[in-house]
Tab-separated table of C-alpha atoms in Angstrom:
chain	number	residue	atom	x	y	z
A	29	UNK	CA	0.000	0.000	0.000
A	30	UNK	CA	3.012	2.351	0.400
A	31	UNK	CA	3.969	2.761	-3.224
A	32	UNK	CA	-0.157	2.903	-3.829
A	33	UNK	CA	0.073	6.427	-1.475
A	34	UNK	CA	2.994	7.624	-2.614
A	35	UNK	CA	2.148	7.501	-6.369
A	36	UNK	CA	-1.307	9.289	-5.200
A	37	UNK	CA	0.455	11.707	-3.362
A	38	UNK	CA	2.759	12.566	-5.665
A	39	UNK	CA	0.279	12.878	-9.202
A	40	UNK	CA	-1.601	14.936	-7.069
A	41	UNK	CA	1.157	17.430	-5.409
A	42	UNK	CA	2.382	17.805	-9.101
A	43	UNK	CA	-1.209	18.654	-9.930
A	44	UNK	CA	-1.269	21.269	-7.540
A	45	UNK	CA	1.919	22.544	-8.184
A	46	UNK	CA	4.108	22.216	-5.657
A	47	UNK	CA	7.192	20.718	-4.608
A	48	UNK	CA	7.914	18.477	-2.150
A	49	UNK	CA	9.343	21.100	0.369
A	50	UNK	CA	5.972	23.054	-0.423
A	51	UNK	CA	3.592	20.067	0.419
A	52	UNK	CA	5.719	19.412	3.461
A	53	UNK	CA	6.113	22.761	5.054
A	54	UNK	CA	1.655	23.087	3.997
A	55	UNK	CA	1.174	20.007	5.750
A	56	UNK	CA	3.276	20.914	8.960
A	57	UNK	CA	4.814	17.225	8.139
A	58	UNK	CA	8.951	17.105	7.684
A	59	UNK	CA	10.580	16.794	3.930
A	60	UNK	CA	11.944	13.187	4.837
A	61	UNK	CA	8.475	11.638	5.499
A	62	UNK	CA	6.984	12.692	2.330
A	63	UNK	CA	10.333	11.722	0.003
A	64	UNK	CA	9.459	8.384	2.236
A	65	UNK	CA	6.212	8.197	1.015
A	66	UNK	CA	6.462	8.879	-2.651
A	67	UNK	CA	9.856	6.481	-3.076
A	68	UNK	CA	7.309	3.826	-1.270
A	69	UNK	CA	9.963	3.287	1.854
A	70	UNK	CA	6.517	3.842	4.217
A	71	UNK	CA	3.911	1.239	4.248
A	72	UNK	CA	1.575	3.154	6.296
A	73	UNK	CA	0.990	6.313	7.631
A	74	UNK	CA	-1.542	7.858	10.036
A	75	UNK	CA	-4.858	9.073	9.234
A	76	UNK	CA	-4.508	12.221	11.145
A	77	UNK	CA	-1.233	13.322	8.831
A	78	UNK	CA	-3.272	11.614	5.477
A	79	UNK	CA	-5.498	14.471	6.590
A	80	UNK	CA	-2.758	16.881	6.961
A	81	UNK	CA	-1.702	15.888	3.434
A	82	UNK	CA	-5.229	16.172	2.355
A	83	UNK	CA	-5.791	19.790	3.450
A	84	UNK	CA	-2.472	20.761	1.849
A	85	UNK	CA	-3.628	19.271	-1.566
A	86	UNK	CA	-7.080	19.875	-1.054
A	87	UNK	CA	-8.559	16.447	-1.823
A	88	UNK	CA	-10.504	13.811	0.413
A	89	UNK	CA	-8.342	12.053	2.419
A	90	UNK	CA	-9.554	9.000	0.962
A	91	UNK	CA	-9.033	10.122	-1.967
A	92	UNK	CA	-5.256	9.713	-0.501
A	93	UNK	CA	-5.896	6.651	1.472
A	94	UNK	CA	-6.142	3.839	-1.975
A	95	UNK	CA	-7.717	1.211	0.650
A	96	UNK	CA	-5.092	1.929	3.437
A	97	UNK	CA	-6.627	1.414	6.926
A	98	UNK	CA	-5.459	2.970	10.370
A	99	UNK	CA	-6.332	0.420	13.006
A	100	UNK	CA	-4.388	-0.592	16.094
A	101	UNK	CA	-4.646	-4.162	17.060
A	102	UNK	CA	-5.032	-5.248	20.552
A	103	UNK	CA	-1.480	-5.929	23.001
A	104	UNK	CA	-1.219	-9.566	23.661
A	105	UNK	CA	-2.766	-9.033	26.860
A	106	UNK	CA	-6.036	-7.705	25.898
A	107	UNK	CA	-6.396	-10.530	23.234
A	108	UNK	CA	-5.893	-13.292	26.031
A	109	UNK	CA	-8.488	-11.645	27.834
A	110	UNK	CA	-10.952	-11.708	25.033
A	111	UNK	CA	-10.243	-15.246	24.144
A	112	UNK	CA	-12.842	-17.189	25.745
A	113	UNK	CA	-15.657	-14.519	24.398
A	114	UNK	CA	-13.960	-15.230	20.850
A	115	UNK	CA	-14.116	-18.902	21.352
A	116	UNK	CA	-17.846	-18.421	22.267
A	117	UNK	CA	-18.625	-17.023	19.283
A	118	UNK	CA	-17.045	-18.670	16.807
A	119	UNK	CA	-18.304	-22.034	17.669
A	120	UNK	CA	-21.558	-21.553	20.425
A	121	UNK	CA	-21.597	-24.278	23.123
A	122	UNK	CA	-24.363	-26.775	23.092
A	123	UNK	CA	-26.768	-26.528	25.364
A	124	UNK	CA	-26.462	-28.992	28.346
A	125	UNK	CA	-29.510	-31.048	27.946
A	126	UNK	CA	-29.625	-31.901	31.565
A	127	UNK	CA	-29.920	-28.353	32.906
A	128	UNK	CA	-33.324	-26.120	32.400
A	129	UNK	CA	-33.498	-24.241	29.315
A	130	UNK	CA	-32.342	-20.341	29.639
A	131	UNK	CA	-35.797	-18.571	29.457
A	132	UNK	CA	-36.004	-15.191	27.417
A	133	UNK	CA	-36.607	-13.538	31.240
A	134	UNK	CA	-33.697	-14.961	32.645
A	135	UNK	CA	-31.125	-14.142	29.785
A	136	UNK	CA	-33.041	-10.929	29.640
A	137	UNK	CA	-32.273	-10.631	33.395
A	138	UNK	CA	-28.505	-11.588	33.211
A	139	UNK	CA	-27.923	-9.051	30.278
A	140	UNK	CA	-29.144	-6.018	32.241
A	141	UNK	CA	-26.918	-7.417	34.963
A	142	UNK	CA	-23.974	-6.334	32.807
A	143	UNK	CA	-24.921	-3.215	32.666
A	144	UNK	CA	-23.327	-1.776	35.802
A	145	UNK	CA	-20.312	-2.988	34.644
A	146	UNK	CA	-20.295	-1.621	31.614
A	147	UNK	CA	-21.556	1.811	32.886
A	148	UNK	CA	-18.013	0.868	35.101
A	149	UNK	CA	-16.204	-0.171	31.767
A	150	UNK	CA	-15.184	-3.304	34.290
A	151	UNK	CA	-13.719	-5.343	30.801
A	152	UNK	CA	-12.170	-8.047	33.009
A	153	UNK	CA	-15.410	-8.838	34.895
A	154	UNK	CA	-17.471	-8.611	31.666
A	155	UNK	CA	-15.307	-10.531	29.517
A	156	UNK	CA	-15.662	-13.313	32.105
A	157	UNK	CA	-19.637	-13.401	31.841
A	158	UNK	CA	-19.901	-13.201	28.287
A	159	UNK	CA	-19.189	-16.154	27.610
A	160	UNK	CA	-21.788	-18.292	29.224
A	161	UNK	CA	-24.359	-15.510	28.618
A	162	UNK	CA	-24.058	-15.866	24.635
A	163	UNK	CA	-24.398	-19.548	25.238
A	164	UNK	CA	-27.169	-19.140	26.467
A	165	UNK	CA	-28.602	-17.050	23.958
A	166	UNK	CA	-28.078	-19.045	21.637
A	167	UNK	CA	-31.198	-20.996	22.251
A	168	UNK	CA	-33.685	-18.000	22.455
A	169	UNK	CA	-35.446	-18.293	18.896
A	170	UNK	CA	-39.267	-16.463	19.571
A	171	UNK	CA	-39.317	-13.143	18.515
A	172	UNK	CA	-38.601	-11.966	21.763
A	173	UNK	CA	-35.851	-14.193	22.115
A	174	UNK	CA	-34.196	-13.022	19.307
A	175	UNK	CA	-34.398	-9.125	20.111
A	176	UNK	CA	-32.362	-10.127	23.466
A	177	UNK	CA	-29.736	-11.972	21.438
A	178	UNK	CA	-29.138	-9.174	18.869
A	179	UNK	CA	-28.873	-6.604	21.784
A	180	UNK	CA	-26.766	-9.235	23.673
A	181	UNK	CA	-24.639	-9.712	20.638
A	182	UNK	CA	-25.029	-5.997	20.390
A	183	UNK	CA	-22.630	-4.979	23.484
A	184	UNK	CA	-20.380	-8.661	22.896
A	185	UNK	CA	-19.365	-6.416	19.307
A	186	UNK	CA	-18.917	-2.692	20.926
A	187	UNK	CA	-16.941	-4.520	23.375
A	188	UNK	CA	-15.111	-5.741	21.431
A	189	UNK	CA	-14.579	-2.776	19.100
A	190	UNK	CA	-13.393	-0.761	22.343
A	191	UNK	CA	-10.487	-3.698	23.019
A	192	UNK	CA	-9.306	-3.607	19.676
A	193	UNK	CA	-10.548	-6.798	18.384
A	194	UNK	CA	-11.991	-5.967	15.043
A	195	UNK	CA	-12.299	-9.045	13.132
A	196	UNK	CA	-14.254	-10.857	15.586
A	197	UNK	CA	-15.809	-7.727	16.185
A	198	UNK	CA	-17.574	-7.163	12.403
A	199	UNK	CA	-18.503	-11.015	12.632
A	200	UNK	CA	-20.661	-10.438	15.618
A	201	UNK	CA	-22.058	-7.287	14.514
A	202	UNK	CA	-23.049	-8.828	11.507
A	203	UNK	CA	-25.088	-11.826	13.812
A	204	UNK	CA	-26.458	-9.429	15.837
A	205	UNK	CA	-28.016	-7.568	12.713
A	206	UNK	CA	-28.913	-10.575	11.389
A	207	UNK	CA	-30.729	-11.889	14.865
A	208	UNK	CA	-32.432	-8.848	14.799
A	209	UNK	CA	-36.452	-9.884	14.534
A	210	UNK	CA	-36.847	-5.995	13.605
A	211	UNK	CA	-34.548	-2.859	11.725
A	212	UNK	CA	-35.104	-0.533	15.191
A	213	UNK	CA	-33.050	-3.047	16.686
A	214	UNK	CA	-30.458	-3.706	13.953
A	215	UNK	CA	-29.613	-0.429	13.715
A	216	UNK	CA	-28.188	-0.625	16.957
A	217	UNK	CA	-25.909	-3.172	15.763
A	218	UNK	CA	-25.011	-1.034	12.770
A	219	UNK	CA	-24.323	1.688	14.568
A	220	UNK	CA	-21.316	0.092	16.353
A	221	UNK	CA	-20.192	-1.210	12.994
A	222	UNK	CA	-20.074	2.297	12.004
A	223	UNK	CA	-18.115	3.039	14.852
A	224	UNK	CA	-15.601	0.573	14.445
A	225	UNK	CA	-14.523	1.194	10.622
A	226	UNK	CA	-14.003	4.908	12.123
A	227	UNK	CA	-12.063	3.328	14.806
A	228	UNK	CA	-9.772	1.081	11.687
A	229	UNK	CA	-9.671	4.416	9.953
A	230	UNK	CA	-11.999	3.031	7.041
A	231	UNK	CA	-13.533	6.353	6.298
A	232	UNK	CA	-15.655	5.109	2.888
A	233	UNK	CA	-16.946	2.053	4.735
A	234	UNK	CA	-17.607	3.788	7.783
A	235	UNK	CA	-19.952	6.107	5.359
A	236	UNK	CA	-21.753	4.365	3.699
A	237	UNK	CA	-22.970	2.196	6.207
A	238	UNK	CA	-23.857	5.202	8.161
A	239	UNK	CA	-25.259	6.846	5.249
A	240	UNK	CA	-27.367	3.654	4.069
A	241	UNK	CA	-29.080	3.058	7.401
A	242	UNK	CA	-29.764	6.290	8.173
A	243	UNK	CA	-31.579	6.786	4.556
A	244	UNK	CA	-33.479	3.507	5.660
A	245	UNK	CA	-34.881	4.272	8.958
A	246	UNK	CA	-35.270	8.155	8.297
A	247	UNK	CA	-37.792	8.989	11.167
A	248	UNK	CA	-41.505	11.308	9.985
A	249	UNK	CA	-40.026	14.063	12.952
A	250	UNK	CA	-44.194	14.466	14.101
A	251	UNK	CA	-44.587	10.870	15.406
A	252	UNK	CA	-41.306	9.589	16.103
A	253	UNK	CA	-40.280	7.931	19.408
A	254	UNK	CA	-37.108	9.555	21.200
A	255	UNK	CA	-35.185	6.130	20.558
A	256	UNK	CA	-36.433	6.402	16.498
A	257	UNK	CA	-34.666	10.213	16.695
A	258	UNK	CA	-31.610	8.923	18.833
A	259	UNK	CA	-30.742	6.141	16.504
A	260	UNK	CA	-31.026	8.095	13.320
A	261	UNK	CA	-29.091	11.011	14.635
A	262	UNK	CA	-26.383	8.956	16.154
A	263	UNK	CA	-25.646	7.751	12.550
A	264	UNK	CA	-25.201	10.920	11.306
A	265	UNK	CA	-23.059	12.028	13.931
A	266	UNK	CA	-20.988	9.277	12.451
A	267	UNK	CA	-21.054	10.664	9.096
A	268	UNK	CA	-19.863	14.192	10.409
A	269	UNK	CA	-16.651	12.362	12.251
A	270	UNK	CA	-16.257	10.752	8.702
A	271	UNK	CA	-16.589	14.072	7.022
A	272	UNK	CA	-14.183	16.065	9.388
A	273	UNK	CA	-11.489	13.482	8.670
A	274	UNK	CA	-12.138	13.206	5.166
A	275	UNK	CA	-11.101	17.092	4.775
A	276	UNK	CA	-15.146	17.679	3.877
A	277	UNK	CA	-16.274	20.286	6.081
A	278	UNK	CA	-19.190	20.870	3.931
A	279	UNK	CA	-20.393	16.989	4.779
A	280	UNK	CA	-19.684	17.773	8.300
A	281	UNK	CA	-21.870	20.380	8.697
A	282	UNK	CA	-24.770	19.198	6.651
A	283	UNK	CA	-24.752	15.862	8.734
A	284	UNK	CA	-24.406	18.264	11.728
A	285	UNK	CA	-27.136	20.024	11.257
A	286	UNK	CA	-29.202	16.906	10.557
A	287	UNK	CA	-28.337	15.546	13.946
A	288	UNK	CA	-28.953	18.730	16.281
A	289	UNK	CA	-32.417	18.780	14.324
A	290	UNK	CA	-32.893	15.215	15.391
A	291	UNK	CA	-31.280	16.318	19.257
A	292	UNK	CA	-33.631	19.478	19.507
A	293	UNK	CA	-36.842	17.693	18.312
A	294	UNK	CA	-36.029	15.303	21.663
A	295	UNK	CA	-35.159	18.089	23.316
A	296	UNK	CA	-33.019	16.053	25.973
A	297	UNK	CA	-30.683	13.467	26.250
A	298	UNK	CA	-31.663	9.929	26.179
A	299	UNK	CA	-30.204	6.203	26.398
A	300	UNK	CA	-31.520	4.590	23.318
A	301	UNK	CA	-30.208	0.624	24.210
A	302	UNK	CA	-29.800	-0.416	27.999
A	303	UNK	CA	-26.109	0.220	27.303
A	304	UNK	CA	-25.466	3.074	29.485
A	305	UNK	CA	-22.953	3.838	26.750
A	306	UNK	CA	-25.592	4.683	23.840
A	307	UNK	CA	-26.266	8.309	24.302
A	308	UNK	CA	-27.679	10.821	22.173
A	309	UNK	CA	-29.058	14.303	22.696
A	310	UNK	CA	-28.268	18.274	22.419
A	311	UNK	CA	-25.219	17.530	25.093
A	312	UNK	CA	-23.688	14.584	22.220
A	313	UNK	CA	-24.346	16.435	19.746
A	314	UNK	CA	-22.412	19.292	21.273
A	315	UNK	CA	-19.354	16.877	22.258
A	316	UNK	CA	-19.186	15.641	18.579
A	317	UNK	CA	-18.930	18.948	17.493
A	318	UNK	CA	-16.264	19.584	19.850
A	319	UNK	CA	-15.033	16.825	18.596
A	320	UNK	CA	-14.568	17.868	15.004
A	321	UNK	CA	-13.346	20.915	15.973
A	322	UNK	CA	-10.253	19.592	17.897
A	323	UNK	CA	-10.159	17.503	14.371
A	324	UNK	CA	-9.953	19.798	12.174
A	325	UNK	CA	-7.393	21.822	14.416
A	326	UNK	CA	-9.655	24.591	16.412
A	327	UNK	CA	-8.748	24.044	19.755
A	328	UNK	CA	-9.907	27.273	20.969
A	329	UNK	CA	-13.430	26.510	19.229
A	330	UNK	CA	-13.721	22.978	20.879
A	331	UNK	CA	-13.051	24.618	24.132
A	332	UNK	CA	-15.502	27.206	23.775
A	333	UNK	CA	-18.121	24.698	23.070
A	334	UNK	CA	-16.689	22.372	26.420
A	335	UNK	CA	-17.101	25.369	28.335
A	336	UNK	CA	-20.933	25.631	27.891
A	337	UNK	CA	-22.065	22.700	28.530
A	338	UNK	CA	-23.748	21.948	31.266
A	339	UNK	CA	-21.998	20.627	34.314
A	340	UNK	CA	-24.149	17.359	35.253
A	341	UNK	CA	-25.018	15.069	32.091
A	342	UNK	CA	-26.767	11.975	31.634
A	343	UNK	CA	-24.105	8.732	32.516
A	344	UNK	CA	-21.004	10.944	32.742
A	345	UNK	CA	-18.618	8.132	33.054
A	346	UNK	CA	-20.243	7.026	29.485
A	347	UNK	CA	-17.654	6.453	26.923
A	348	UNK	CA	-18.731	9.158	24.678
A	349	UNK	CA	-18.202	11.372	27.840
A	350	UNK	CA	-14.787	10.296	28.526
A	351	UNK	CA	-13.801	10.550	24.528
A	352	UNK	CA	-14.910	13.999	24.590
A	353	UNK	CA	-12.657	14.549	27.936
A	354	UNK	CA	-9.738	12.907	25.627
A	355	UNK	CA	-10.816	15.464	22.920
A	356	UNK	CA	-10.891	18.814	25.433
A	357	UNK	CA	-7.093	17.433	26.559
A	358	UNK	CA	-6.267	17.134	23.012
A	359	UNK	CA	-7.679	20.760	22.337
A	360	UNK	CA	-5.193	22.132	24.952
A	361	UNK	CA	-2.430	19.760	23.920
A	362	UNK	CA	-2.785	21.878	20.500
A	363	UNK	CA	-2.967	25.178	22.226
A	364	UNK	CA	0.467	24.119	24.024
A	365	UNK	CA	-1.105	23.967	27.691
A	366	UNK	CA	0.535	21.039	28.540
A	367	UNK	CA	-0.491	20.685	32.429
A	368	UNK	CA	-4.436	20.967	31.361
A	369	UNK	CA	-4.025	18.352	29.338
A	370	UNK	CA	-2.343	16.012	31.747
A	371	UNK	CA	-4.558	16.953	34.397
A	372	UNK	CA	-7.658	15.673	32.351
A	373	UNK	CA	-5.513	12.613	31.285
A	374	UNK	CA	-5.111	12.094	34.980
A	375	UNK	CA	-9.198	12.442	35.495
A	376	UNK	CA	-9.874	9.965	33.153
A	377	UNK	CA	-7.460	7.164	34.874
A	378	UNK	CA	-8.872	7.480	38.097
A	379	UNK	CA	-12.151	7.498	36.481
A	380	UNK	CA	-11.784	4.454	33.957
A	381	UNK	CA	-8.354	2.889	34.071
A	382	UNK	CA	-9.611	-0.219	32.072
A	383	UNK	CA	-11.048	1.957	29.125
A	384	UNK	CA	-8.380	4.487	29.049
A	385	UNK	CA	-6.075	1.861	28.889
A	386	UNK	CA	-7.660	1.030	25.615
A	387	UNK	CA	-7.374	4.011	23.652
A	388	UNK	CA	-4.868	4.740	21.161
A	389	UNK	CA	-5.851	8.488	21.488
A	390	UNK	CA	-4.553	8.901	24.952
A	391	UNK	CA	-1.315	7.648	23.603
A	392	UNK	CA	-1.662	10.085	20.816
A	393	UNK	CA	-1.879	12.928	23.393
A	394	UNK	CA	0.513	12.188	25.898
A	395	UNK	CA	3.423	11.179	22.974
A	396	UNK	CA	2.921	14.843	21.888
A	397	UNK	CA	3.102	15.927	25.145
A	398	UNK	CA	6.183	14.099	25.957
A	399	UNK	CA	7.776	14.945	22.484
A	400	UNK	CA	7.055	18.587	23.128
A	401	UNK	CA	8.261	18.721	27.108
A	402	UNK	CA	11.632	18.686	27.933
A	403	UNK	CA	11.182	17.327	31.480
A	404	UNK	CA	8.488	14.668	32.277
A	405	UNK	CA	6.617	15.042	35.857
A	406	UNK	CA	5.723	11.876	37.873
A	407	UNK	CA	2.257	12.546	36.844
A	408	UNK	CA	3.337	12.339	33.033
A	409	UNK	CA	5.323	8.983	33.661
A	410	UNK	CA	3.044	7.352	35.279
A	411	UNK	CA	0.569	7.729	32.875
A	412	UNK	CA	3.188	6.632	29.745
A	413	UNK	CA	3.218	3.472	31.357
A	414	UNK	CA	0.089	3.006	32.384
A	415	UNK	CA	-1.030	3.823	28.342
A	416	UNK	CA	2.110	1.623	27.311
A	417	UNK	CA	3.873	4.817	25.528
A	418	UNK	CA	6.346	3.063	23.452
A	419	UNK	CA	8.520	6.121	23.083
């Protein structure tokens, strides 16, 4: 894929008219990477400087990409955790003919269980009841039955998503869609399959997915249900985090402006799946913007928005919440205020060391951080280590 980028890069830098000095010192990128890139020595490179690139040369970043994906695999560690869920899924246990049958109520039951620990993000003590719970699922085949197993299936995919395990990940998004006895349902499924090719950095997958589903389930705005508004809005919040990384800022806003319309008609937040995790209302819509902003590199902008929302919000340790905490950090990371950014790094440990632990963005930050610094606190140590900074 290297010498696939670099020949793109190049035809269209010569298009444009400028050299290779020009493109590098536009793109804020040094000369050496992008001689790397056209002579093919790179394989990869990040989507963030793709975009960089992209801006410069005023193309879509996929337009750049040629197929190239940006996903970071799970440590060893994580995947050993995840095993037994993995095993689960790709070959279900058969039912033990000598025990009662799992009833919808009692699977039902054991799902909303989890959801304390996933409000908790307590991966080690979820990963260790999944397994047994999708066994049990297994057998539910009444309509009912099969609503809790795509919702089960559901969380078993965003799960995995969040620890990094995206094969196994699109394989039981795609059951849980198919289990699905109804599309209000499915969509819920799709949704974190939307997610997840944003996560991999598959911006023209992770768009038309969003963009297909959306078009299908387009709520009448006069006699839709809050959950009917939620779902279609969430997908076009997806399609704005598409469009701010694909250098269209003319997508972002349009699918913007869909989803406030979508958060204003509801006129509050609201959890739209018993995953405390699935938000959507005026405050996510206002975090996603933030979120583009600190995208597309308006830090002071993001932190305007950050500053008026409102203090309390519906699940605050939700991941969404703690993303957009990642995003105000990176915000002042960009505006060179190094200790603000720490300090929220710091917030977020204490407040979910198992999720943060997870999140290539936090590395993101603090590597700039420590590049930029020319002493490291104890604070700033602790957390390279505890986010596995490899340099």
């Amino acid at each position: 894929m290297g010498v696939d980028l670099g020949e793109r890069l190049r035809s269209v830098r010569k298009r444009r008219g400028l050299t290779q000095r020009q493109l590098a010192s536009a793109a804020g990128v040094s000369i050496s990477l992008v001689r790397k890139l056209e002579q093919g020595e790179r394989p990869t490179v990040r989507l963030e400087t793709m975009r960089k690139f992209a801006v410069a040369l005023r193309v879509r970043t996929s337009t750049l990409q040629a197929g190239q994906v940006d996903a970071e695999h799970a440590d060893p560690e994580t995947s050993d955790l995840w095993e037994p869920v993995r095993r689960a899924l790709a070959a279900p246990a058969a039912p033990d003919v000598s025990e009662e049958r799992p009833t919808n109520e009692g699977v039902d039951a054991a799902y909303r269980a989890l959801m304390p620990m996933v409000d908790a993000h307590r991966h080690h003590d979820i990963a260790a009841v999944l397994p047994g719970l999708l066994a049990d699922a297994e057998t539910l085949t009444d309509h009912d039955g099969r609503a809790i197993r795509a919702r089960l299936l559901g969380l078993t995919g965003w799960m995995l998503v969040q620890n990094r395990q995206f094969e196994i990940a699109a394989m039981t998004i795609d059951q849980a869609v198919d289990a699905a006895p109804e599309r209000g349902i499915a969509v819920g499924a799709v949704n974190v399959g939307v997610w997840s090719y944003l996560r991999q950095g598959n911006l023209d997958a992770a768009r038309e997915l969003a963009v297909k589903w959306a078009d299908d389930i387009e709520p009448r705005f006069s006699t839709a249900t809050p959950s009917q508004l939620a779902l279609w809005g969430r997908l076009w919040l997806y399609v704005a985090n598409v469009g701010v990384r694909d250098n269209s800022p003319g997508a972002t806003d349009d699918a913007l402006s869909l989803a406030r319309a979508a958060a204003v008609r509801i006129g509050r937040e609201v959890l739209y799946d018993p995953n405390p995790n699935r938000l959507f209302g005026p405050v996510t819509v206002a975090q996603i913007t933030a979120e583009c902003a600190v995208i597309a590199e308006r830090p002071s902008h993001a932190l305007a928005i950050a500053d008026n929302l409102p203090a309390a919000v519906l699940s605050p340790q939700a991941a969404g919440r703690l993303r957009h905490r990642l995003d105000i950090a990176n915000a002042h990371t960009q505006l060179r205020q190094y200790g603000e950014a720490i300090g929220i790094l710091r917030e977020v440990h204490v407040a979910a060391p198992e999720w943060l632990a997870q999140q290539r963005y936090a590395r993101d930050i603090l590597g700039h951080v420590v590049t930029e610094r020319r002493t490291l606190t104890e604070d700033m140590r602790e957390l390279a280590d505890f986010v596995r900074l490899e340099y």
